[in-house]
Coordinates of C-alpha atoms in Angstrom, one line a residue:
Chain A
M1 CA -33.3 30.8 11.4
I2 CA -32.8 27.2 12.5
T3 CA -30.3 26.5 9.7
D4 CA -28.3 29.5 10.9
V5 CA -28.0 28.1 14.4
G6 CA -26.7 24.8 13.2
D7 CA -27.5 21.2 14.0
G8 CA -25.7 20.7 17.2
R9 CA -27.6 23.4 19.0
R10 CA -31.2 22.4 18.5
G11 CA -31.9 22.5 22.2
V12 CA -30.8 26.1 22.7
Q13 CA -33.4 28.8 22.6
V14 CA -33.5 30.3 19.1
E15 CA -33.9 33.9 20.5
A16 CA -31.0 33.5 22.7
A17 CA -29.0 32.1 19.9
L18 CA -29.9 35.0 17.6
E19 CA -28.4 37.5 19.9
K20 CA -24.9 36.2 20.0
R21 CA -25.1 33.7 17.3
D22 CA -21.7 34.1 15.7
A23 CA -19.6 33.8 18.8
R24 CA -21.4 30.8 20.2
V25 CA -21.5 28.8 17.0
A26 CA -17.8 29.3 16.7
E27 CA -17.3 28.4 20.3
F28 CA -19.3 25.3 19.8
D29 CA -17.3 24.2 16.8
V30 CA -13.9 24.8 18.3
S31 CA -14.2 23.8 21.9
A32 CA -16.6 20.8 21.9
K33 CA -15.0 18.5 19.3
S34 CA -12.4 20.2 17.2
P35 CA -9.1 20.3 19.0
L36 CA -8.8 16.5 19.5
R37 CA -10.2 15.7 16.1
K38 CA -8.0 18.3 14.5
L39 CA -5.0 16.8 16.2
Q40 CA -6.1 13.4 15.1
H41 CA -6.4 14.6 11.5
F42 CA -3.1 16.4 11.7
L43 CA -1.3 13.2 13.0
H44 CA -3.1 11.2 10.4
A45 CA -1.9 13.4 7.6
N46 CA 1.7 13.6 9.1
P47 CA 2.6 10.2 10.4
T48 CA 6.1 11.2 11.4
A49 CA 4.9 14.1 13.5
V50 CA 4.3 12.0 16.6
P51 CA 7.7 10.5 16.8
A52 CA 9.3 13.8 16.0
I53 CA 7.4 15.5 18.9
V54 CA 8.2 12.7 21.3
L55 CA 11.9 12.9 20.4
L56 CA 12.0 16.6 21.0
L57 CA 10.2 16.3 24.3
A58 CA 12.5 13.4 25.4
V59 CA 15.6 15.5 24.5
A60 CA 14.2 18.5 26.4
A61 CA 13.2 16.4 29.4
F62 CA 16.6 14.7 29.7
S63 CA 18.4 18.0 29.2
L64 CA 16.5 19.4 32.2
I65 CA 17.0 16.2 34.4
V66 CA 20.5 15.3 33.5
G67 CA 21.8 18.6 32.3
S68 CA 24.9 19.3 30.2
R69 CA 26.2 15.8 30.5
F70 CA 23.3 14.7 28.3
L71 CA 23.1 17.7 26.1
S72 CA 26.8 17.8 25.1
T73 CA 27.6 17.4 21.4
F74 CA 29.7 14.4 22.4
N75 CA 26.9 12.6 24.2
L76 CA 24.4 13.3 21.4
S77 CA 26.7 12.0 18.8
L78 CA 27.3 9.0 21.0
I79 CA 23.6 8.3 20.9
I80 CA 23.7 8.4 17.1
Q81 CA 26.6 5.9 17.2
Q82 CA 24.6 3.7 19.5
V83 CA 21.5 3.6 17.3
T84 CA 23.4 2.9 14.0
I85 CA 22.9 -0.8 14.0
I86 CA 19.2 -0.6 15.0
G87 CA 18.8 2.2 12.4
V88 CA 20.1 0.1 9.6
I89 CA 18.2 -3.0 10.5
G90 CA 15.2 -0.8 11.2
I91 CA 15.2 0.2 7.6
A92 CA 14.9 -3.4 6.5
Q93 CA 12.2 -4.0 9.1
T94 CA 10.3 -0.9 7.9
L95 CA 10.1 -2.2 4.4
I96 CA 8.6 -5.5 5.6
V97 CA 6.2 -3.8 8.0
I98 CA 4.9 -1.5 5.3
T99 CA 3.8 -4.7 3.4
A100 CA 1.9 -5.7 6.5
G101 CA 4.5 -8.3 7.3
I102 CA 7.1 -8.7 10.0
D103 CA 10.6 -10.0 9.8
L104 CA 11.8 -11.8 12.9
S105 CA 14.9 -13.1 11.2
V106 CA 16.7 -9.7 10.5
G107 CA 19.0 -10.1 13.5
A108 CA 19.9 -13.7 12.6
I109 CA 20.6 -12.7 8.9
M110 CA 22.8 -9.9 10.1
V111 CA 24.9 -12.1 12.4
L112 CA 25.1 -14.9 9.8
C113 CA 26.3 -12.4 7.2
S114 CA 28.9 -10.9 9.6
V115 CA 30.2 -14.4 10.3
I116 CA 30.4 -15.2 6.6
M117 CA 32.3 -11.9 5.9
G118 CA 34.7 -12.4 8.7
K119 CA 35.4 -16.1 8.1
L120 CA 36.0 -15.6 4.3
A121 CA 38.2 -12.6 4.9
V122 CA 40.1 -13.7 8.0
M123 CA 40.2 -17.5 7.9
V124 CA 39.9 -18.2 4.1
G125 CA 42.0 -15.1 3.2
L126 CA 39.8 -13.7 0.4
P127 CA 40.1 -10.0 -0.2
A128 CA 37.9 -8.1 2.2
P129 CA 35.7 -6.5 -0.5
I130 CA 35.0 -9.9 -2.0
A131 CA 34.1 -11.2 1.4
L132 CA 31.8 -8.3 1.9
M133 CA 30.1 -9.1 -1.4
A134 CA 29.7 -12.7 -0.4
G135 CA 28.1 -11.6 2.8
I136 CA 25.7 -9.3 0.9
A137 CA 24.9 -12.2 -1.5
A138 CA 24.2 -14.4 1.5
G139 CA 21.9 -11.7 2.9
A140 CA 20.1 -11.6 -0.4
G141 CA 19.8 -15.4 -0.3
C142 CA 18.4 -15.4 3.2
G143 CA 15.9 -12.8 2.3
G144 CA 15.1 -14.8 -0.9
V145 CA 14.3 -17.8 1.3
N146 CA 11.9 -15.7 3.3
G147 CA 10.4 -14.2 0.2
V148 CA 9.8 -17.6 -1.5
L149 CA 8.1 -19.0 1.6
V150 CA 5.9 -16.0 1.9
T151 CA 4.9 -15.6 -1.7
R152 CA 5.0 -19.2 -3.0
L153 CA 3.9 -21.2 0.0
K154 CA 1.7 -18.3 1.1
L155 CA 2.8 -18.8 4.7
P156 CA 2.3 -15.9 7.1
P157 CA 5.5 -13.8 7.4
F158 CA 5.5 -14.1 11.2
I159 CA 5.7 -17.9 11.1
V160 CA 8.1 -17.9 8.1
T161 CA 10.6 -15.6 9.8
L162 CA 10.2 -17.2 13.2
G163 CA 11.3 -20.4 11.5
T164 CA 14.1 -18.9 9.5
W165 CA 15.3 -17.0 12.6
S166 CA 16.2 -20.3 14.2
I167 CA 17.5 -21.8 11.0
F168 CA 19.8 -18.9 10.2
F169 CA 21.0 -18.7 13.7
A170 CA 21.8 -22.4 13.8
L171 CA 23.6 -22.0 10.4
N172 CA 25.5 -19.1 11.9
L173 CA 26.6 -21.2 14.9
W174 CA 27.6 -24.1 12.7
Y175 CA 29.5 -22.0 10.2
S176 CA 31.4 -20.1 12.8
A177 CA 31.8 -23.2 15.0
S178 CA 30.6 -20.9 17.8
E179 CA 34.0 -19.1 17.7
T180 CA 34.5 -15.4 17.8
I181 CA 37.0 -13.8 15.5
R182 CA 38.9 -11.3 17.7
S183 CA 39.1 -7.6 16.8
Q184 CA 42.9 -7.6 16.4
E185 CA 42.7 -10.5 13.9
V186 CA 40.1 -8.6 11.8
A187 CA 42.2 -5.4 12.0
R188 CA 45.3 -7.3 10.9
S189 CA 44.0 -9.3 7.9
A190 CA 40.8 -7.4 6.9
P191 CA 40.7 -3.8 8.2
F192 CA 38.3 -3.0 5.4
L193 CA 35.5 -4.9 7.3
Q194 CA 36.0 -2.5 10.2
A195 CA 36.0 0.6 8.0
L196 CA 32.6 1.7 9.1
G197 CA 33.9 1.9 12.7
T198 CA 36.3 4.7 11.8
S199 CA 35.4 7.8 13.7
V200 CA 35.7 11.5 12.8
D201 CA 35.5 14.4 15.2
V202 CA 33.5 17.3 14.2
F203 CA 33.3 20.2 16.7
G204 CA 33.5 17.9 19.7
A205 CA 31.0 15.5 18.2
R206 CA 32.2 12.0 17.3
F207 CA 30.7 10.3 14.3
T208 CA 31.6 7.0 12.8
Y209 CA 31.5 6.3 9.1
G210 CA 28.8 3.9 10.1
S211 CA 26.5 6.7 11.2
F212 CA 27.0 8.4 7.8
F213 CA 26.4 5.1 6.1
M214 CA 23.2 4.7 8.0
L215 CA 22.0 8.2 6.9
M216 CA 23.0 7.4 3.3
L217 CA 20.9 4.3 3.4
V218 CA 18.0 6.2 5.0
G219 CA 18.2 8.7 2.1
L220 CA 18.4 6.0 -0.5
V221 CA 15.5 4.0 0.8
W222 CA 13.4 7.2 1.4
F223 CA 14.0 8.0 -2.3
V224 CA 12.9 4.5 -3.4
L225 CA 9.8 4.6 -1.2
N226 CA 8.7 8.1 -2.2
R227 CA 9.9 8.7 -5.7
T228 CA 9.7 5.4 -7.5
A229 CA 6.9 3.2 -8.6
F230 CA 8.3 0.4 -6.6
G231 CA 7.9 2.4 -3.4
R232 CA 4.3 3.4 -4.2
H233 CA 3.5 -0.3 -5.0
L234 CA 5.0 -1.3 -1.7
Y235 CA 2.5 0.9 0.2
A236 CA -0.3 -0.3 -2.1
V237 CA 0.5 -4.0 -1.4
G238 CA 0.6 -3.4 2.3
D239 CA -2.6 -1.3 2.3
D240 CA -4.8 -3.8 0.4
P241 CA -3.2 -6.6 -1.6
D242 CA -6.4 -7.4 -3.5
A243 CA -6.8 -3.8 -4.7
A244 CA -3.1 -3.7 -5.6
R245 CA -3.5 -6.9 -7.7
L246 CA -6.5 -5.6 -9.5
S247 CA -4.6 -2.4 -10.2
G248 CA -2.1 -4.5 -12.1
I249 CA 0.6 -4.7 -9.5
R250 CA 2.4 -8.0 -9.4
T251 CA 2.1 -8.3 -5.6
D252 CA 4.2 -11.5 -5.3
R253 CA 7.0 -10.0 -7.2
I254 CA 6.9 -6.9 -5.0
L255 CA 6.8 -9.0 -1.8
F256 CA 9.7 -11.2 -2.9
A257 CA 11.8 -8.2 -3.9
V258 CA 11.2 -6.5 -0.6
Y259 CA 12.3 -9.6 1.4
V260 CA 15.5 -9.8 -0.7
A261 CA 16.1 -6.1 -0.2
A262 CA 15.6 -6.5 3.5
G263 CA 18.2 -9.3 3.5
V264 CA 20.7 -7.1 1.6
I265 CA 20.1 -4.3 4.1
C266 CA 20.7 -6.8 6.9
A267 CA 24.0 -7.7 5.3
L268 CA 25.0 -4.0 5.2
G269 CA 23.9 -4.0 8.8
A270 CA 26.4 -6.8 9.4
W271 CA 29.1 -4.6 8.0
T272 CA 28.2 -1.7 10.3
L273 CA 28.1 -4.2 13.2
I274 CA 31.7 -5.4 12.5
G275 CA 32.7 -1.7 12.4
R276 CA 30.9 -1.0 15.7
I277 CA 32.1 -3.9 17.8
G278 CA 35.4 -4.7 16.0
S279 CA 35.2 -8.4 16.6
I280 CA 33.0 -10.9 14.8
S281 CA 30.9 -13.0 17.2
P282 CA 28.1 -15.5 16.4
Q283 CA 26.5 -14.3 19.6
A284 CA 26.4 -10.6 18.7
G285 CA 23.2 -8.6 18.1
Q286 CA 20.9 -10.9 20.0
T287 CA 18.4 -8.1 20.7
T288 CA 18.5 -6.6 17.2
N289 CA 15.3 -8.3 16.1
L290 CA 13.0 -6.9 18.7
D291 CA 14.9 -3.6 18.9
S292 CA 14.3 -3.1 15.2
I293 CA 10.6 -3.8 15.5
T294 CA 10.5 -1.3 18.5
A295 CA 12.2 1.4 16.4
V296 CA 9.7 0.8 13.5
V297 CA 6.6 0.8 15.8
V298 CA 7.8 3.8 17.9
G299 CA 8.5 5.5 14.6
G300 CA 4.9 5.5 13.7
A301 CA 4.6 2.6 11.3
S302 CA 1.5 0.5 11.5
L303 CA 1.9 -3.3 11.8
F304 CA -1.3 -3.6 9.7
G305 CA 0.6 -2.3 6.7
G306 CA 0.4 0.6 4.3
R307 CA 1.6 3.2 6.8
G308 CA 5.2 3.9 7.9
S309 CA 8.2 5.9 6.8
I310 CA 11.9 5.5 6.9
I311 CA 12.4 8.9 8.6
G312 CA 9.9 7.8 11.3
T313 CA 11.9 4.6 11.9
L314 CA 15.1 6.6 12.2
I315 CA 13.4 8.9 14.7
G316 CA 12.0 5.8 16.5
A317 CA 15.5 4.4 16.9
L318 CA 16.7 7.7 18.2
I319 CA 13.9 7.9 20.7
V320 CA 14.8 4.5 22.1
G321 CA 18.5 5.6 22.1
V322 CA 17.8 8.9 23.9
F323 CA 15.7 7.1 26.5
R324 CA 18.3 4.5 27.2
N325 CA 21.2 7.0 27.2
G326 CA 19.3 9.5 29.3
L327 CA 18.1 7.0 31.9
A328 CA 21.6 5.6 32.1
L329 CA 23.1 9.0 32.7
S330 CA 20.4 9.7 35.3
G331 CA 21.8 6.8 37.2
V332 CA 18.6 4.7 36.9
D333 CA 18.9 0.9 37.0
V334 CA 19.1 -0.7 33.6
L335 CA 15.9 -2.6 34.3
W336 CA 14.0 0.7 34.1
Q337 CA 15.4 1.3 30.6
E338 CA 13.6 -1.9 29.5
F339 CA 10.5 -0.9 31.4
T340 CA 10.4 2.5 29.6
V341 CA 11.0 0.9 26.2
G342 CA 8.0 -1.4 26.8
C343 CA 5.8 1.6 27.7
L344 CA 7.0 3.4 24.6
I345 CA 6.0 0.5 22.4
I346 CA 2.5 0.1 23.9
T347 CA 1.9 3.9 23.8
A348 CA 3.0 4.0 20.1
V349 CA 0.7 1.2 19.0
A350 CA -2.3 2.6 21.0
L351 CA -1.7 6.0 19.3
D352 CA -1.6 4.3 15.9
Q353 CA -4.9 2.6 16.6
W354 CA -6.4 5.9 17.6
I355 CA -5.0 7.8 14.6
R356 CA -6.3 5.0 12.2
K357 CA -9.9 5.6 13.5
V358 CA -9.9 8.9 11.8
S359 CA -12.8 9.2 9.3
A360 CA -13.3 11.5 6.4
Chain B
M1 CA -17.8 7.4 -34.8
T2 CA -21.6 7.5 -34.5
I3 CA -23.1 5.7 -31.7
V4 CA -25.6 3.1 -32.7
L5 CA -28.1 2.3 -30.1
G6 CA -30.1 -0.9 -29.8
T7 CA -29.6 -1.9 -33.4
S8 CA -25.9 -2.5 -33.0
Q9 CA -26.3 -6.2 -34.0
S10 CA -25.4 -5.2 -37.6
T11 CA -21.8 -4.3 -36.6
A12 CA -19.2 -6.7 -35.4
P13 CA -18.9 -7.2 -31.6
L14 CA -16.1 -5.3 -30.0
L15 CA -15.6 -7.7 -27.2
Q16 CA -16.8 -11.3 -27.4
A17 CA -16.5 -14.4 -25.2
R18 CA -17.4 -17.9 -26.1
G19 CA -17.6 -20.9 -23.8
L20 CA -15.9 -19.4 -20.8
T21 CA -15.5 -21.9 -18.0
K22 CA -14.0 -21.5 -14.6
R23 CA -14.2 -24.0 -11.8
Y24 CA -13.1 -23.6 -8.2
G25 CA -12.9 -27.1 -6.9
R26 CA -16.4 -28.5 -7.2
V27 CA -18.0 -25.1 -7.7
T28 CA -18.4 -24.1 -11.3
A29 CA -18.5 -20.3 -11.4
L30 CA -18.6 -20.0 -15.2
D31 CA -20.3 -22.7 -17.2
H32 CA -19.6 -22.1 -20.9
A33 CA -20.6 -18.5 -20.6
D34 CA -21.0 -16.4 -23.8
F35 CA -20.8 -12.7 -23.9
D36 CA -21.1 -10.1 -26.7
L37 CA -20.5 -6.4 -26.4
Y38 CA -21.1 -4.0 -29.4
P39 CA -19.2 -0.8 -29.9
G40 CA -20.7 2.3 -28.3
E41 CA -23.4 0.6 -26.3
I42 CA -24.1 0.3 -22.6
L43 CA -24.6 -3.3 -21.8
A44 CA -26.1 -4.2 -18.4
V45 CA -25.2 -7.5 -16.9
I46 CA -27.8 -8.7 -14.3
G47 CA -28.1 -11.9 -12.4
D48 CA -28.8 -13.4 -9.1
N49 CA -26.2 -13.5 -6.4
G50 CA -23.8 -16.3 -7.2
A51 CA -24.8 -16.4 -10.9
G52 CA -21.2 -15.8 -11.9
K53 CA -21.4 -12.2 -13.0
S54 CA -18.3 -11.3 -11.1
S55 CA -16.4 -14.2 -12.5
L56 CA -17.4 -13.2 -16.0
I57 CA -16.3 -9.7 -15.4
R58 CA -13.1 -10.8 -13.8
A59 CA -12.3 -12.9 -16.8
L60 CA -13.0 -10.0 -19.2
S61 CA -10.8 -7.7 -17.1
G62 CA -7.9 -10.1 -16.8
A63 CA -8.3 -10.6 -13.0
L64 CA -9.1 -14.3 -13.6
V65 CA -7.8 -16.7 -16.1
P66 CA -10.6 -19.0 -17.4
D67 CA -10.0 -22.7 -17.6
E68 CA -11.6 -22.9 -21.0
G69 CA -13.1 -20.6 -23.6
E70 CA -12.1 -17.8 -25.7
I71 CA -12.2 -14.0 -25.5
R72 CA -12.0 -12.0 -28.7
L73 CA -11.4 -8.3 -29.0
D74 CA -12.2 -6.9 -32.5
G75 CA -12.5 -10.5 -33.6
Q76 CA -8.9 -11.3 -32.6
P77 CA -8.5 -13.9 -29.9
V78 CA -6.8 -12.4 -26.8
S79 CA -5.6 -14.0 -23.6
F80 CA -5.5 -11.8 -20.6
R81 CA -3.0 -13.2 -18.0
S82 CA -3.3 -10.2 -15.7
P83 CA -5.2 -7.0 -15.4
L84 CA -2.3 -5.3 -17.1
D85 CA -3.0 -7.2 -20.3
A86 CA -6.6 -6.1 -20.3
R87 CA -5.6 -2.5 -19.6
A88 CA -3.1 -2.5 -22.4
A89 CA -6.0 -3.5 -24.7
G90 CA -8.0 -0.5 -23.6
I91 CA -10.3 -2.3 -21.1
E92 CA -10.6 -0.7 -17.7
T93 CA -12.6 -2.0 -14.8
V94 CA -14.2 -0.3 -11.8
H95 CA -14.3 -3.1 -9.3
Q96 CA -17.0 -3.3 -6.7
T97 CA -14.3 -2.9 -4.0
L98 CA -13.0 0.0 -6.1
A99 CA -9.4 -1.4 -5.9
L100 CA -8.0 1.8 -4.5
S101 CA -5.1 2.0 -2.0
P102 CA -6.4 4.1 0.9
S103 CA -3.1 5.4 2.1
L104 CA -2.0 6.6 -1.3
S105 CA -3.0 9.9 -2.8
I106 CA -5.6 10.5 -5.5
A107 CA -2.9 11.0 -8.1
D108 CA -1.0 7.9 -7.0
N109 CA -4.1 5.8 -7.2
M110 CA -5.0 7.0 -10.7
F111 CA -1.6 6.0 -11.9
L112 CA -1.2 2.9 -9.8
G113 CA 0.5 0.2 -11.9
R114 CA 1.1 2.6 -14.8
E115 CA 3.2 5.3 -13.3
L116 CA 4.9 7.9 -15.5
R117 CA 8.7 8.2 -15.2
R118 CA 10.8 11.3 -15.8
P119 CA 12.3 11.6 -19.2
G120 CA 15.9 10.8 -19.7
V121 CA 18.4 9.2 -17.4
L122 CA 16.5 10.1 -14.3
G123 CA 13.6 8.1 -15.4
S124 CA 15.3 5.2 -17.1
V125 CA 18.1 4.6 -14.7
C126 CA 17.0 6.1 -11.4
R127 CA 13.4 5.3 -12.1
V128 CA 12.3 8.7 -10.8
L129 CA 8.5 9.2 -11.1
D130 CA 7.3 12.2 -12.9
R131 CA 5.0 13.3 -10.1
K132 CA 4.2 16.7 -11.6
A133 CA 2.9 15.2 -14.8
M134 CA 0.9 12.6 -13.0
Q135 CA -0.7 15.2 -10.7
R136 CA -1.4 17.5 -13.7
I137 CA -3.1 14.7 -15.7
A138 CA -5.0 13.4 -12.7
R139 CA -6.3 16.9 -12.0
E140 CA -7.3 17.4 -15.7
K141 CA -9.2 14.1 -15.8
L142 CA -11.1 14.8 -12.6
T143 CA -12.0 18.3 -13.8
E144 CA -13.1 16.9 -17.2
L145 CA -15.5 14.6 -15.4
G146 CA -16.7 17.4 -13.1
L147 CA -15.3 15.5 -10.1
L148 CA -12.9 18.1 -8.8
T149 CA -14.8 18.9 -5.6
V150 CA -11.7 17.5 -3.9
Q151 CA -9.3 20.4 -3.3
N152 CA -6.0 18.5 -3.2
I153 CA -5.0 15.9 -5.7
N154 CA -2.4 14.7 -3.2
Q155 CA -5.1 14.1 -0.6
R156 CA -5.0 10.5 0.6
V157 CA -7.9 8.4 -0.6
E158 CA -8.8 7.3 2.9
T159 CA -9.8 10.9 3.7
L160 CA -12.4 11.0 1.0
S161 CA -16.1 10.1 1.3
G162 CA -17.6 7.0 -0.3
G163 CA -18.9 9.0 -3.2
Q164 CA -15.6 10.7 -3.8
R165 CA -13.8 7.4 -3.8
Q166 CA -16.2 6.1 -6.3
G167 CA -15.6 9.2 -8.4
V168 CA -11.8 8.6 -8.3
A169 CA -12.3 5.0 -9.3
V170 CA -14.6 5.9 -12.2
A171 CA -12.3 8.7 -13.3
R172 CA -9.4 6.4 -13.3
A173 CA -11.2 3.9 -15.5
A174 CA -12.6 6.6 -17.8
A175 CA -9.3 8.3 -18.1
F176 CA -7.5 5.3 -19.3
G177 CA -10.2 3.1 -20.7
S178 CA -9.9 3.9 -24.4
R179 CA -12.3 1.2 -25.6
V180 CA -14.3 -0.5 -22.8
V181 CA -15.1 0.5 -19.2
I182 CA -16.5 -2.3 -17.0
M183 CA -18.3 -1.2 -13.9
D184 CA -19.2 -3.6 -11.2
E185 CA -22.0 -2.3 -9.0
P186 CA -20.8 1.3 -9.2
T187 CA -23.7 2.7 -7.2
A188 CA -24.2 -0.1 -4.6
A189 CA -22.5 1.8 -1.8
L190 CA -23.9 5.3 -2.8
G191 CA -26.7 7.5 -1.7
V192 CA -29.4 8.6 -4.2
K193 CA -27.7 11.9 -5.1
E194 CA -24.3 10.3 -5.6
S195 CA -25.8 7.4 -7.6
R196 CA -27.3 10.0 -9.9
R197 CA -23.9 11.6 -10.4
V198 CA -22.3 8.2 -11.2
L199 CA -25.0 7.4 -13.8
E200 CA -24.4 10.8 -15.4
L201 CA -20.7 10.0 -15.4
I202 CA -21.4 6.7 -17.2
L203 CA -23.4 8.5 -19.9
D204 CA -20.6 11.1 -20.2
V205 CA -18.1 8.4 -20.7
R206 CA -20.2 6.7 -23.3
Q207 CA -20.6 10.0 -25.2
R208 CA -16.9 9.9 -25.7
G209 CA -17.2 6.7 -27.7
V210 CA -16.3 4.3 -24.9
T211 CA -18.3 1.2 -24.6
I212 CA -19.7 0.3 -21.2
V213 CA -20.5 -2.8 -19.3
L214 CA -22.6 -2.2 -16.2
I215 CA -23.1 -4.8 -13.6
S216 CA -25.9 -3.8 -11.3
H217 CA -28.7 -5.0 -9.0
N218 CA -30.6 -1.8 -9.3
M219 CA -33.2 -2.5 -11.9
P220 CA -34.5 1.0 -12.3
Q221 CA -31.0 2.2 -13.1
V222 CA -30.4 -0.6 -15.5
F223 CA -33.6 0.0 -17.4
E224 CA -32.8 3.7 -17.4
I225 CA -29.4 3.7 -19.1
A226 CA -28.8 0.3 -20.6
D227 CA -29.2 -0.4 -24.4
R228 CA -29.3 -4.1 -23.9
I229 CA -29.4 -6.4 -20.9
H230 CA -27.4 -9.5 -20.5
V231 CA -29.1 -11.9 -18.1
H232 CA -26.7 -14.2 -16.3
R233 CA -28.0 -17.3 -14.6
L234 CA -26.2 -20.4 -13.2
G235 CA -22.8 -19.5 -14.7
R236 CA -23.9 -18.8 -18.2
R237 CA -25.8 -16.3 -20.3
L238 CA -29.4 -17.0 -20.2
T239 CA -30.6 -14.4 -22.7
V240 CA -30.1 -10.8 -23.8
I241 CA -33.2 -8.6 -23.6
D242 CA -34.1 -5.2 -24.9
P243 CA -35.2 -2.9 -22.0
K244 CA -37.7 -1.3 -24.3
T245 CA -39.6 -4.5 -25.0
Y246 CA -39.4 -6.2 -21.6
S247 CA -40.4 -5.0 -18.2
M248 CA -38.4 -5.0 -15.0
S249 CA -40.5 -7.9 -13.6
D250 CA -39.7 -9.9 -16.7
A251 CA -36.0 -9.3 -16.2
V252 CA -36.3 -10.4 -12.5
S253 CA -38.2 -13.5 -13.6
F254 CA -35.5 -14.5 -16.0
M255 CA -32.9 -13.8 -13.5
T256 CA -34.4 -15.9 -10.8
G257 CA -35.6 -18.7 -13.1
A258 CA -39.2 -18.0 -12.6
K259 CA -39.7 -17.6 -16.3
A260 CA -37.8 -19.0 -19.2
P261 CA -36.9 -16.8 -22.2
I262 CA -38.7 -17.6 -25.4
E263 CA -35.9 -17.0 -27.9
M264 CA -32.3 -16.3 -27.6
A265 CA -31.8 -12.8 -28.7
A266 CA -28.5 -11.1 -29.5

């Protein structure tokens, strides 16, 4: 009799319970604890669900507030254009964050690479594809420096990249002599570098090649993370490096590779950056660092490692883009955009902490 | 192969170590430790905390490279530079920490570090994982060991209970350990019922001709299933005793140094 009633209802009269036992046991199960726990479990099992829901809600909310100016295909495609750079750099940041690291130098690597590409193509006169390759190689080199410092000297990634952020930025100022290469000059001598800025109109929506390039990168990195051993190992290293090592994963090799990969992706980000702004400026992309971390965090990745997805980061970047665009169209002062982004970050991390507390 | 119990001294040791030494700064974790493991037996390794059991096990499983000494497998000297080398030689380890990645699935964890790739170009050039095959094999192995109380092989390990995680770690070792399975405190974190299940698992695995090294603090369990008991003390092997001729209190006395062994068996 008592076992029928269940543990949680010991205080209830057994006779009373016997009469409408089924209904009340069910009621107890569902209403007292389940919905929140169920939600927690659902979100735990589907890490991209939160950002996806937030994105839909944000789009719905701004559609109601701002109306058709926001919901037009042109404006929505504009948002995608606006998040292209953050999207690409966010991919690099996601890879690092999955390993429980953080890369503060992504923005500096991107700008340095764009300056190298521009200078070699425009000033030195190398063919643009070769200049692009040189930029990518420089990105790999920068990532390699981070990787060596993290894996060989065993320094914390935060400190390493804080240092290299300044170093790469200083090198960028030195190499560029703090001079901007104007858009017209790039267009004249190396139009290839601006190729990703070319736009195509599809049913009133305007996409740049850069947007497609970003989606292609997202697809490629998604594939690597989910369908190759390297991707699985990346999660394992971020989750528990000791366990990964004991499972025979060469954790240092994985970490080094991921920093190099991040550097290469930043160089590809440099290419999209040139396409987006046309000119090549050593002062461009100052906010990219923190914006990329924002996209990753809002996209549901955990700064403690082992959790995070590329799709999530893409959605995270779009959420930030939608909020900025929507608030701007609502005529709200720019400072409230910053305020909102700050709130988003804190909410996202708080949510992550809560989801992590889920137990078996 | 018939399993020889207790009297396995007549055959050659399967895994042998001589003079293993490992120092961490001023601390000597292993001090010329010896080790002998005979085919088909369950060898328990006991010792006080800090006696160097874990270092010994880590050296045998490739997780630690000893400063000095020699490890022989089938009489041939081997040098394990990483856990992968030991695995390749057919030695699998269930670490006390289990060494599972919580956010990966059961199937991913079983194949961590030895993933299967698709046949053909997809596998060799695109490095595509053969997830279907891995899931199938993982399911087979878990069923074989009677561990398939988990419904979904793609369930994340962090959603499993402690006992289930232990089961996954043991199944992983048993599935791939063709010669030796080393288990470091496999029942330490478990309840009575789950411990029982793991002990049965150990006997199951031994039935299949796999030799087992069991590190444990739980004397009743050790005396129940071990064929021989290796007593580790102060970084080296103190003695090897037969659980049939010694009592648990003897073993504890050796372990703590309260009593010195009379002769060096083994």
